[in-house]
mmCIF file of C-alpha atoms in Angstrom:
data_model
loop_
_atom_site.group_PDB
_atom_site.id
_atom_site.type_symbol
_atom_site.label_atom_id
_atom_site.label_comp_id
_atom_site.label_asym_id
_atom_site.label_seq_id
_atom_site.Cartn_x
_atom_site.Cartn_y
_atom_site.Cartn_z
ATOM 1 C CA UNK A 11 -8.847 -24.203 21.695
ATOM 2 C CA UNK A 12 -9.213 -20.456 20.841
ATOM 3 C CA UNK A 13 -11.398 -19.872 17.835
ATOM 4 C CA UNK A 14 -10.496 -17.018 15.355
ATOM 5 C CA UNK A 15 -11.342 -16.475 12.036
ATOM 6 C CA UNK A 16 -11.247 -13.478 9.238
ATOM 7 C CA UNK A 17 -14.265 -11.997 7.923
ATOM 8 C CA UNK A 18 -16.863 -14.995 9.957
ATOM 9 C CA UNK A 19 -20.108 -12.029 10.289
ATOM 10 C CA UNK A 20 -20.252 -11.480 7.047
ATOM 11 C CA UNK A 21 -21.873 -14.296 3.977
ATOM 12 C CA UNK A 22 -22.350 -14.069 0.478
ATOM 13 C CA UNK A 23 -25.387 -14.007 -0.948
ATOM 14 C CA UNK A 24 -25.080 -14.055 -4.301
ATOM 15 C CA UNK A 25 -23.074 -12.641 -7.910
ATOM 16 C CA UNK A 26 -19.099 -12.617 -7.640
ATOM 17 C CA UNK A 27 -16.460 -12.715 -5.103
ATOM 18 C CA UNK A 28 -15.455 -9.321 -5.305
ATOM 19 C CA UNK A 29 -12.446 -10.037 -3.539
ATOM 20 C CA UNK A 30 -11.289 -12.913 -5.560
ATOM 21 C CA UNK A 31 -8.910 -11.328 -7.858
ATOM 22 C CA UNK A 32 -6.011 -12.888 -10.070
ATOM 23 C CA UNK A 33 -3.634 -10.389 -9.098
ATOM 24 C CA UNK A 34 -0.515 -11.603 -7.529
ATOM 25 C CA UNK A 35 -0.355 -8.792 -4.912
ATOM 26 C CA UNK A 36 -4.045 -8.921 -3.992
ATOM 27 C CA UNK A 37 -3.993 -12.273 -3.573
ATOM 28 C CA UNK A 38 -0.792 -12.120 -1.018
ATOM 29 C CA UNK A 39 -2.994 -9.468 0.834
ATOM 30 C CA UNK A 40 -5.786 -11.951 1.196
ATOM 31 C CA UNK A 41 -3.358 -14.848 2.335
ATOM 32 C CA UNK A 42 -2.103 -12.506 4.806
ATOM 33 C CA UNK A 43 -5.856 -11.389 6.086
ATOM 34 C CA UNK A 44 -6.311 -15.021 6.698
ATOM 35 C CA UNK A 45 -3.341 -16.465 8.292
ATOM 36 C CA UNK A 46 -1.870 -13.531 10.471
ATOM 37 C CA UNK A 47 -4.826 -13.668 12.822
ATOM 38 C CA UNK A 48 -5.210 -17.826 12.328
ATOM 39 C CA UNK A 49 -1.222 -18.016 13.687
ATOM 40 C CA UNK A 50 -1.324 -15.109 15.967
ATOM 41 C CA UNK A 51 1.037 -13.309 13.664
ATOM 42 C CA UNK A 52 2.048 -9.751 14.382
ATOM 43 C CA UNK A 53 3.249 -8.275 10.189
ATOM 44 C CA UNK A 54 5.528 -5.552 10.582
ATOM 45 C CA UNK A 55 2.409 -2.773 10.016
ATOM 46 C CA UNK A 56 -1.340 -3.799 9.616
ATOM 47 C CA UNK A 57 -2.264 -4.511 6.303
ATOM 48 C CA UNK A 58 -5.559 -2.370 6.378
ATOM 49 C CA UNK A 59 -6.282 1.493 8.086
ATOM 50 C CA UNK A 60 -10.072 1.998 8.831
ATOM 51 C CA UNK A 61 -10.279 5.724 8.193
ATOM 52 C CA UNK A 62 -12.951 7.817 9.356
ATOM 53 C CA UNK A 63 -13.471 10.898 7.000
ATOM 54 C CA UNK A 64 -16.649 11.917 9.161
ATOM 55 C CA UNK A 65 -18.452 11.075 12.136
ATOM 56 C CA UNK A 66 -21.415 12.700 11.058
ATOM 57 C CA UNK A 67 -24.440 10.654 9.061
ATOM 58 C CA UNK A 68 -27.276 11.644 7.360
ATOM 59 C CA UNK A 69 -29.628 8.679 8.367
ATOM 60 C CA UNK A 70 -30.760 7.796 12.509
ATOM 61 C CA UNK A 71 -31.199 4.174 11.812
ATOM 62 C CA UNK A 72 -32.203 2.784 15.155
ATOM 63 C CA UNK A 73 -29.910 -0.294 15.339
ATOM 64 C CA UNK A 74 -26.508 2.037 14.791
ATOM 65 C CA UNK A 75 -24.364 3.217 17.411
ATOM 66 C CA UNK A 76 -23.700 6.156 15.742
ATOM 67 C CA UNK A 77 -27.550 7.045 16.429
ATOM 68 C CA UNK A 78 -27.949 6.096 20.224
ATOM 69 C CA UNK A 79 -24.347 7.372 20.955
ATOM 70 C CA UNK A 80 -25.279 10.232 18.388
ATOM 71 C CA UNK A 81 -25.182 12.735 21.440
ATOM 72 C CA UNK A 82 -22.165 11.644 22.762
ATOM 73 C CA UNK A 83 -20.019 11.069 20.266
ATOM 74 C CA UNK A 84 -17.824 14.307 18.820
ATOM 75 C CA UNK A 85 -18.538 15.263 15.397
ATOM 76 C CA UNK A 86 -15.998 16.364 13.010
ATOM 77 C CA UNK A 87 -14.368 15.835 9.343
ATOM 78 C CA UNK A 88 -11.038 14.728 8.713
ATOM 79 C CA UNK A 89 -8.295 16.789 7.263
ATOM 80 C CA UNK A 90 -6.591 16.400 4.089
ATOM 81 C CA UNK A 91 -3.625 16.711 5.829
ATOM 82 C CA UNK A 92 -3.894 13.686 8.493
ATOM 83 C CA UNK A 93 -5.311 12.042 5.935
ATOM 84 C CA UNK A 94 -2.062 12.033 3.457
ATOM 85 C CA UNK A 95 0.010 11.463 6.447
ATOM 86 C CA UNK A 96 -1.730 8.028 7.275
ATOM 87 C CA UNK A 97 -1.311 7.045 4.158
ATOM 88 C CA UNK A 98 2.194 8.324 3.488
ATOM 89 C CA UNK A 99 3.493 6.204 6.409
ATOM 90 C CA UNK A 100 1.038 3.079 5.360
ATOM 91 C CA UNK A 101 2.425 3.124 2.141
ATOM 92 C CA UNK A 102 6.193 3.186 3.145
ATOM 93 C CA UNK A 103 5.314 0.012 5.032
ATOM 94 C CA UNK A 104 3.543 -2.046 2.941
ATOM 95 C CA UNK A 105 -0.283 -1.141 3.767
ATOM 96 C CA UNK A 106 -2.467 -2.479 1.490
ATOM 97 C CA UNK A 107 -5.422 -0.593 1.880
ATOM 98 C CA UNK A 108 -7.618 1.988 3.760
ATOM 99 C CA UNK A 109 -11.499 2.028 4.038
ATOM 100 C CA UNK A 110 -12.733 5.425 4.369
ATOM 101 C CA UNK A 111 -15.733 5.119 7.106
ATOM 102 C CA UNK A 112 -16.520 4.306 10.204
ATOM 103 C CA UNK A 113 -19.266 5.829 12.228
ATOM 104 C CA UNK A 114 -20.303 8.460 9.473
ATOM 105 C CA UNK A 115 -21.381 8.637 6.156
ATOM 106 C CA UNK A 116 -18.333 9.353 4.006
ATOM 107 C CA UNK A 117 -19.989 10.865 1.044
ATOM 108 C CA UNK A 118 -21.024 13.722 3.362
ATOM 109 C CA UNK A 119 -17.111 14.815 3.168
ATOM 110 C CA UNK A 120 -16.436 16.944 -0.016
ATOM 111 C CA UNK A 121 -12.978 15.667 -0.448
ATOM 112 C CA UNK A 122 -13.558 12.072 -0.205
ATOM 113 C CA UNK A 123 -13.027 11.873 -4.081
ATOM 114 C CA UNK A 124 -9.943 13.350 -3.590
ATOM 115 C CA UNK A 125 -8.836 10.832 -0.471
ATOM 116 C CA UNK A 126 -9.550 7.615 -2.640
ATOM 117 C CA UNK A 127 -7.362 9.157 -5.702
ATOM 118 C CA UNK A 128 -4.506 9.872 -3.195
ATOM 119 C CA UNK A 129 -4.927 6.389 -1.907
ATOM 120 C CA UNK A 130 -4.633 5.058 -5.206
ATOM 121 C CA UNK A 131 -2.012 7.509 -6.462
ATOM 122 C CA UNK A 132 0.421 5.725 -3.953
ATOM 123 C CA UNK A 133 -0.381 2.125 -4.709
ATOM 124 C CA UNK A 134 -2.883 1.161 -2.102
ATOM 125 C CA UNK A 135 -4.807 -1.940 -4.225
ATOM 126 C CA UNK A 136 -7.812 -1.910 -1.859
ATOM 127 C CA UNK A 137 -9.327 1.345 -1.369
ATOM 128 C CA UNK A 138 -13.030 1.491 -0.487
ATOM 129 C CA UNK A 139 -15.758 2.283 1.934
ATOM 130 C CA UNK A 140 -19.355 1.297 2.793
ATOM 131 C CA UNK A 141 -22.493 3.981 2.387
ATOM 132 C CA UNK A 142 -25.640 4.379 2.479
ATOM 133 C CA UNK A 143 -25.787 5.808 -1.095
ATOM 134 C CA UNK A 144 -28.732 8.304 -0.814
ATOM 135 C CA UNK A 145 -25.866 11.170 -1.822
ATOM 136 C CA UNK A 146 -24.378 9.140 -4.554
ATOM 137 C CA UNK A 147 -25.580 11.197 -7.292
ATOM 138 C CA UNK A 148 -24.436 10.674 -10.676
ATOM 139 C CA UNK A 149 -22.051 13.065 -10.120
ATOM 140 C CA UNK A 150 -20.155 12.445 -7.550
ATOM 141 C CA UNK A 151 -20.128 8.501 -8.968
ATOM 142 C CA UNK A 152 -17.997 9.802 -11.833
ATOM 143 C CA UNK A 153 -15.586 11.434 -9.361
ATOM 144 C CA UNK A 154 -15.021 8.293 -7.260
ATOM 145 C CA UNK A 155 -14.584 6.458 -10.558
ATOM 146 C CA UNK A 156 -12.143 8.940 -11.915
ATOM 147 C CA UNK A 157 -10.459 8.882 -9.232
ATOM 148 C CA UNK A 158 -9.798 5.171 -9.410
ATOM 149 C CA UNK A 159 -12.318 3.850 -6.247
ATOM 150 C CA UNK A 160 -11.750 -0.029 -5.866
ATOM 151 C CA UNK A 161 -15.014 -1.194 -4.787
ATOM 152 C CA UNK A 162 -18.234 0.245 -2.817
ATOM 153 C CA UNK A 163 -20.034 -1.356 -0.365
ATOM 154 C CA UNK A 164 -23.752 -0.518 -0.002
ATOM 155 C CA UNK A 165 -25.685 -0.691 3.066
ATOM 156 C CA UNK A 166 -29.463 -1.678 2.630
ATOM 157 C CA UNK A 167 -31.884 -3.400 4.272
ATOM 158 C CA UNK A 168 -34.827 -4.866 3.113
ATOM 159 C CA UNK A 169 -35.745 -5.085 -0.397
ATOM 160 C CA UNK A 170 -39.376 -3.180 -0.961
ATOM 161 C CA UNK A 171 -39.808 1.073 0.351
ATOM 162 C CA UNK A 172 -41.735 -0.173 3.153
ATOM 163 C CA UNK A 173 -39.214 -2.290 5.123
ATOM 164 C CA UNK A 174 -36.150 -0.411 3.707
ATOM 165 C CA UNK A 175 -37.078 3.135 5.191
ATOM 166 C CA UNK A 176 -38.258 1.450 8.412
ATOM 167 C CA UNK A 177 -34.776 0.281 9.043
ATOM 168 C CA UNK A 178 -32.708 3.198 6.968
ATOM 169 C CA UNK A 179 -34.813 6.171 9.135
ATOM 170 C CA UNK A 180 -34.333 8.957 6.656
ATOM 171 C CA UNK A 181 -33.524 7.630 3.571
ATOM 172 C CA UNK A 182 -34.788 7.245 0.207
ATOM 173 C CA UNK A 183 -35.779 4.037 -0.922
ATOM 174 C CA UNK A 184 -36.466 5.160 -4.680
ATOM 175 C CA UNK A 185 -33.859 7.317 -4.714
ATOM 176 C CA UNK A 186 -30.376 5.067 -3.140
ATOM 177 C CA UNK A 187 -31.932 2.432 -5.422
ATOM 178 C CA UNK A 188 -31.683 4.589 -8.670
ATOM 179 C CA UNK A 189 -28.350 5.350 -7.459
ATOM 180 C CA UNK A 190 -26.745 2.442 -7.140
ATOM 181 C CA UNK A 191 -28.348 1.158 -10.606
ATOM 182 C CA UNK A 192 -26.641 4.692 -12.357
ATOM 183 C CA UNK A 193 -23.364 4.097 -10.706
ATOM 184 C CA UNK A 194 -23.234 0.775 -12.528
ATOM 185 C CA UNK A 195 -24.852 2.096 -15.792
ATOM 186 C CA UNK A 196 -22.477 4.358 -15.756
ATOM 187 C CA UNK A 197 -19.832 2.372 -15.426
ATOM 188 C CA UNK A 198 -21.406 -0.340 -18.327
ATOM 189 C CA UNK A 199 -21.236 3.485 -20.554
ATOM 190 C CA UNK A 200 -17.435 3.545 -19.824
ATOM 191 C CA UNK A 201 -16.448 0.357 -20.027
ATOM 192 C CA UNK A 202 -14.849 -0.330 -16.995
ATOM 193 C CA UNK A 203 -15.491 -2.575 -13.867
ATOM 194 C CA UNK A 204 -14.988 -0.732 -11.182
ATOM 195 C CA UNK A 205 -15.780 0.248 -8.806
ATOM 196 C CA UNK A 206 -17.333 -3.545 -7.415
ATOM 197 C CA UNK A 207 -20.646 -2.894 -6.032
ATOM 198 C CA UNK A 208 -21.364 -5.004 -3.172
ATOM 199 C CA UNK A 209 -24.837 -4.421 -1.705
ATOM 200 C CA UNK A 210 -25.229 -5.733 2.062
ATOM 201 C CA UNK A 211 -27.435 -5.929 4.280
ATOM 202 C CA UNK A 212 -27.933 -6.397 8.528
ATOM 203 C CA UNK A 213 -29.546 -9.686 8.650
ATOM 204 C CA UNK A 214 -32.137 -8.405 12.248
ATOM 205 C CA UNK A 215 -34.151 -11.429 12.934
ATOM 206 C CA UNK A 216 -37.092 -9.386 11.370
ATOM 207 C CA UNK A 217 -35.213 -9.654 8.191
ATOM 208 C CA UNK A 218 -34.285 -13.184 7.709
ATOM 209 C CA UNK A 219 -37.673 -14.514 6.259
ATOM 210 C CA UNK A 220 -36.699 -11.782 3.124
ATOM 211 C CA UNK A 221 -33.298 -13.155 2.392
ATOM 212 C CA UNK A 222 -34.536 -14.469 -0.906
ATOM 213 C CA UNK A 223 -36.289 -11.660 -1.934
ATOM 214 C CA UNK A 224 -33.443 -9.699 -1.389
ATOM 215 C CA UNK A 225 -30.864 -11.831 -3.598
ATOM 216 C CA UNK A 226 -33.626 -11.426 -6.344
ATOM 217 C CA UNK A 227 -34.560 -7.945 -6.104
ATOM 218 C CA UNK A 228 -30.830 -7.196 -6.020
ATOM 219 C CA UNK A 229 -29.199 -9.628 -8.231
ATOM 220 C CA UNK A 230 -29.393 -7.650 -11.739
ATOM 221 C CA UNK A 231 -28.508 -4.177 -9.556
ATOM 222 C CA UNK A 232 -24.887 -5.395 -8.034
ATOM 223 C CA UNK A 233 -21.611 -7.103 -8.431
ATOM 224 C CA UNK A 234 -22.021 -9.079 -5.318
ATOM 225 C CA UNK A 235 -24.786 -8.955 -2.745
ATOM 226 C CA UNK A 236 -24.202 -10.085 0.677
ATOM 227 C CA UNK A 237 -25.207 -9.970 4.338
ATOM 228 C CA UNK A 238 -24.082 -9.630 7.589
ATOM 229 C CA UNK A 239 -24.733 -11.067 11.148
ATOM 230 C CA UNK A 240 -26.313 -8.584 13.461
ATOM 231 C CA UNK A 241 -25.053 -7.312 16.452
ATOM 232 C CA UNK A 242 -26.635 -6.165 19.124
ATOM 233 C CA UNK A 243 -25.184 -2.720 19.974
ATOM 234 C CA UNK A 244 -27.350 -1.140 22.216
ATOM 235 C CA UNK A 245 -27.036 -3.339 25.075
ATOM 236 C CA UNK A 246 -23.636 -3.839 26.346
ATOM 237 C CA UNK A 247 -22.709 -7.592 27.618
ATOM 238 C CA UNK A 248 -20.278 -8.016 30.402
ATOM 239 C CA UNK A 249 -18.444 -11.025 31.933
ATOM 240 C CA UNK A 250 -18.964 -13.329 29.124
ATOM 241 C CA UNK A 251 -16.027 -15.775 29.259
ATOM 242 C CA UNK A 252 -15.982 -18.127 25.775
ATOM 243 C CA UNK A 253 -11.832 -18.831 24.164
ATOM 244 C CA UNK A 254 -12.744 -16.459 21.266
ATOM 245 C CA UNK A 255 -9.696 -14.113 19.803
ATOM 246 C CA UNK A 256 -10.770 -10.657 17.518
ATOM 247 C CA UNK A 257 -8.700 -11.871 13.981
ATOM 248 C CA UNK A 258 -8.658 -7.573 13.698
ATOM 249 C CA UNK A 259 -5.844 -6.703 15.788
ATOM 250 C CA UNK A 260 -3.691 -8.682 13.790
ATOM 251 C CA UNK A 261 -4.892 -7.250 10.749
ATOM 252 C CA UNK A 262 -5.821 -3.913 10.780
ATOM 253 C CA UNK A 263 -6.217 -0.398 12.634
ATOM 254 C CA UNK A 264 -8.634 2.715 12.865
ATOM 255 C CA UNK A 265 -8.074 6.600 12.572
ATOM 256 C CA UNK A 266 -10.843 8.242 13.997
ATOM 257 C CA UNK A 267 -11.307 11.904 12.190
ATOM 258 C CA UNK A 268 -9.697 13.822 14.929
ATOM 259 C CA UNK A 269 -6.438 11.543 14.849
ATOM 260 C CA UNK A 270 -7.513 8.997 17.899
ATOM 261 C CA UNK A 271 -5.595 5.647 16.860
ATOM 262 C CA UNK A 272 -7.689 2.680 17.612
ATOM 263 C CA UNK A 273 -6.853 -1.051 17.599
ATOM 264 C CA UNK A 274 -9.688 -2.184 15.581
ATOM 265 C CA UNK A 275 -12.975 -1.079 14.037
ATOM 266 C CA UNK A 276 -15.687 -2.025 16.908
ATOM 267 C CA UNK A 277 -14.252 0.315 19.864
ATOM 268 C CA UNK A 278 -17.139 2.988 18.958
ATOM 269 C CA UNK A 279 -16.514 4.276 22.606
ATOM 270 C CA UNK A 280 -12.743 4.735 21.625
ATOM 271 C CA UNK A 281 -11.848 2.544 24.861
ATOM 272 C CA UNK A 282 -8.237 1.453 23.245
ATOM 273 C CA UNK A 283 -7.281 4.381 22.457
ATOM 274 C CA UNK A 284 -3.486 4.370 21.490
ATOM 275 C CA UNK A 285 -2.563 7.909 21.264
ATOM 276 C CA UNK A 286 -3.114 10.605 18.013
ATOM 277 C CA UNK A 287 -1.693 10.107 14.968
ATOM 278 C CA UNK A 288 -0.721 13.891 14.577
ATOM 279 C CA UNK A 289 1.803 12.842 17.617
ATOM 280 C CA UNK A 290 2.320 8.816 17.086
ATOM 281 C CA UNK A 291 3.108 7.170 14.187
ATOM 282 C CA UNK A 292 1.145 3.914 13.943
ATOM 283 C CA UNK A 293 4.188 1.344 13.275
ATOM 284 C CA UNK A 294 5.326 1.950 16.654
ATOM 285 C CA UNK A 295 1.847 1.862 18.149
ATOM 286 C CA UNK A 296 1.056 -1.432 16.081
ATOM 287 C CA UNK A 297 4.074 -3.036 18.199
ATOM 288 C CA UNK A 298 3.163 -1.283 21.499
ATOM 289 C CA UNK A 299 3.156 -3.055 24.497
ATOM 290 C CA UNK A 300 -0.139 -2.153 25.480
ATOM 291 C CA UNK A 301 -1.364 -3.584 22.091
ATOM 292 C CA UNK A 302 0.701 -6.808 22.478
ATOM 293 C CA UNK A 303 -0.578 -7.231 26.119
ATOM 294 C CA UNK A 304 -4.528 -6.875 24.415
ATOM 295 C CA UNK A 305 -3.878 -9.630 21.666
ATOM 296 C CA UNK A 306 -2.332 -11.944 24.363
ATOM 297 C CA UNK A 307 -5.632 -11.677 26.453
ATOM 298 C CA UNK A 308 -7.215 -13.056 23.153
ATOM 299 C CA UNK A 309 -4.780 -15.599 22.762
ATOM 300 C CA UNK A 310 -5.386 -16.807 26.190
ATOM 301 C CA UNK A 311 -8.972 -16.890 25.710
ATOM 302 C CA UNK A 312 -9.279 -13.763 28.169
ATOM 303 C CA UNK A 313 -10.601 -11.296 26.454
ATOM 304 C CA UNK A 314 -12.997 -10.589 28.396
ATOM 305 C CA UNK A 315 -10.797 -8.843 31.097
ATOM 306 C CA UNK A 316 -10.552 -5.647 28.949
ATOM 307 C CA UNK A 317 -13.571 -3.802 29.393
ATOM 308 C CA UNK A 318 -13.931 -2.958 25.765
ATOM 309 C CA UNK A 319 -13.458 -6.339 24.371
ATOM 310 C CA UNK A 320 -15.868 -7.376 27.048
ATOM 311 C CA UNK A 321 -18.755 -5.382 25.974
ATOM 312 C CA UNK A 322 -17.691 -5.910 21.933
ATOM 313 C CA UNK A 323 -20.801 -6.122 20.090
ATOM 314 C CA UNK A 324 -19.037 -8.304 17.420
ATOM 315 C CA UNK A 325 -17.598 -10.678 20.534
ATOM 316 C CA UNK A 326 -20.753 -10.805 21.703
ATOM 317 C CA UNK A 327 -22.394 -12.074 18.419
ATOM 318 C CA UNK A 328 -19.744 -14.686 17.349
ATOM 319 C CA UNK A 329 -19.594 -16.194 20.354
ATOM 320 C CA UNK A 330 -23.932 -16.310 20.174
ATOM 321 C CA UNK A 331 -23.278 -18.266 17.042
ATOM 322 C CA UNK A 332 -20.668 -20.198 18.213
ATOM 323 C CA UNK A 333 -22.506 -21.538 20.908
ATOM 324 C CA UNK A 334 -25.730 -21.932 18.754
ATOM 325 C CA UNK A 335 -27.976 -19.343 19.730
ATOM 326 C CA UNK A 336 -28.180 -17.022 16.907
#
């Protein structure tokens, strides 16, 4: 029996369920993230676009691939342009919502206030992205709340200067933690609730003993506060055979800055590379054969024939946990 399942690395600490909303149209979108990959069900267009305004990040934390493949990878900030023309076509099929990150810190692009008020300006209901906050100045927290940001996902380890900066090499730990308590200060000032913070954490093994701690410390800071699994990224596995299927390439695809159309949101090496979007569109790349022929390896359990999927650093760690050795 092939296992699959949405959202399994990541666990809720404590505070809300920031994605538990009454609305009828969010909670179809949730329905949707859950059962298209549970039935093997192919929607018409994904129902989430990973964008990536920036490949470039201010931190070198030594468990990212953006820091060992730092050298390798090309650096580079997305246009305004592509960026409208992702979300033009999303929205005339039905996308839900974009994230704006992948490898990068997005808060390093100056127009990323003006990609989430776009987003939201054509209907999107889920428009967010994760960060390590040490730019989120006041600021710049009253332009992604102006221009109508969803929710913002914080990524922090560790909950005392020590242990935070040892993991986040080159941050702040004074200074992303007085930033995150002004964005929701701010937000208390204006009366609103949005955006949802979520603060999250890697859970490394050296980390697990602090879980506590770090619900506590965080609790009166954040909407939600969370963890998730952690992956080993450095070292590439290869020939691992378990029936596991990815639940993302039924649910969602990635724009790299330059255009580069990826499958899902773990091919940092751009392996499944379906074309540009400057010279695609992504409805027709969502139904491509090559694309169909990747989610029937999964189906069958086979995943790891494609090289990418075989050396998948989120394969790799669900199947350690499936098979009890995480």
């Amino acid at each position: 029996m092939i296992r699959i399942e949405a959202n399994a690395n990541i666990h809720q600490l404590a505070g809300e369920n920031i994605l538990d909303k009454p609305d009828t149209r969010f909670q179809e979108y949730r329905r949707k993230w859950k059962t298209w990959p549970e039935n093997f069900h192919v929607g018409e267009f994904p129902l989430f676009i990973d964008i990536e305004s920036t490949s470039v990040c201010n931190l070198r934390c030594p468990f990212c691939s953006s820091t060992y493949l730092n050298k390798k990878i090309k650096k580079g900030f997305i246009t305004f342009e592509l960026v409208k023309k992702i979300i033009d076509e999303g929205t005339d099929n039905g996308l839900y919502g974009v994230k704006f990150n992948f490898r990068g810190e997005p808060l390093l692009h100056p127009e990323i206030h003006s990609f989430v008020k776009y987003a939201k300006d054509k209907g999107l209901i889920d428009v967010y992205f994760n960060t390590n906050a040490l730019e989120l100045t006041e600021e710049v927290s009253k332009r992604l709340i102006d221009s109508g940001l969803d929710r913002i996902s914080i990524s922090f380890e560790g909950h005392t200067k020590a242990l935070y900066e040892s993991y986040r090499v080159g941050s702040d730990f004074d200074t992303v933690v007085k930033n995150v308590e002004n964005l929701k200060a701010l937000r208390e000032r204006l009366r609103i609730d949005y955006p949802k913070i979520r603060v999250q954490m890697v859970c490394h093994p050296g980390l697990k003993d602090t879980i506590e701690d770090y619900k506590t410390f965080w609790e009166p800071r954040a909407d939600e506060i969370a963890y998730l699994d952690y992956k080993e990224m450095k070292k590439r596995k290869s020939g691992i055979e378990y029936p596991w299927a990815c639940p993302q390439i039924w649910q969602r695809m990635l724009v790299l800055w330059d255009g580069s159309l990826l499958p899902c949101n773990h091919d940092d090496r751009a392996e499944l590379c379906l074309g540009n979007v400057r010279d695609v569109d992504i409805k027709t790349r969502w139904h491509s054969d090559y694309l169909n022929f990747v989610r029937e390896k999964h189906k069958q359990g086979r995943a790891h024939e494609l090289k990418a999927c075989d050396g998948c650093y989120l394969r790799d760690s669900e199947i350690k946990k499936l098979m009890g050795q995480s």
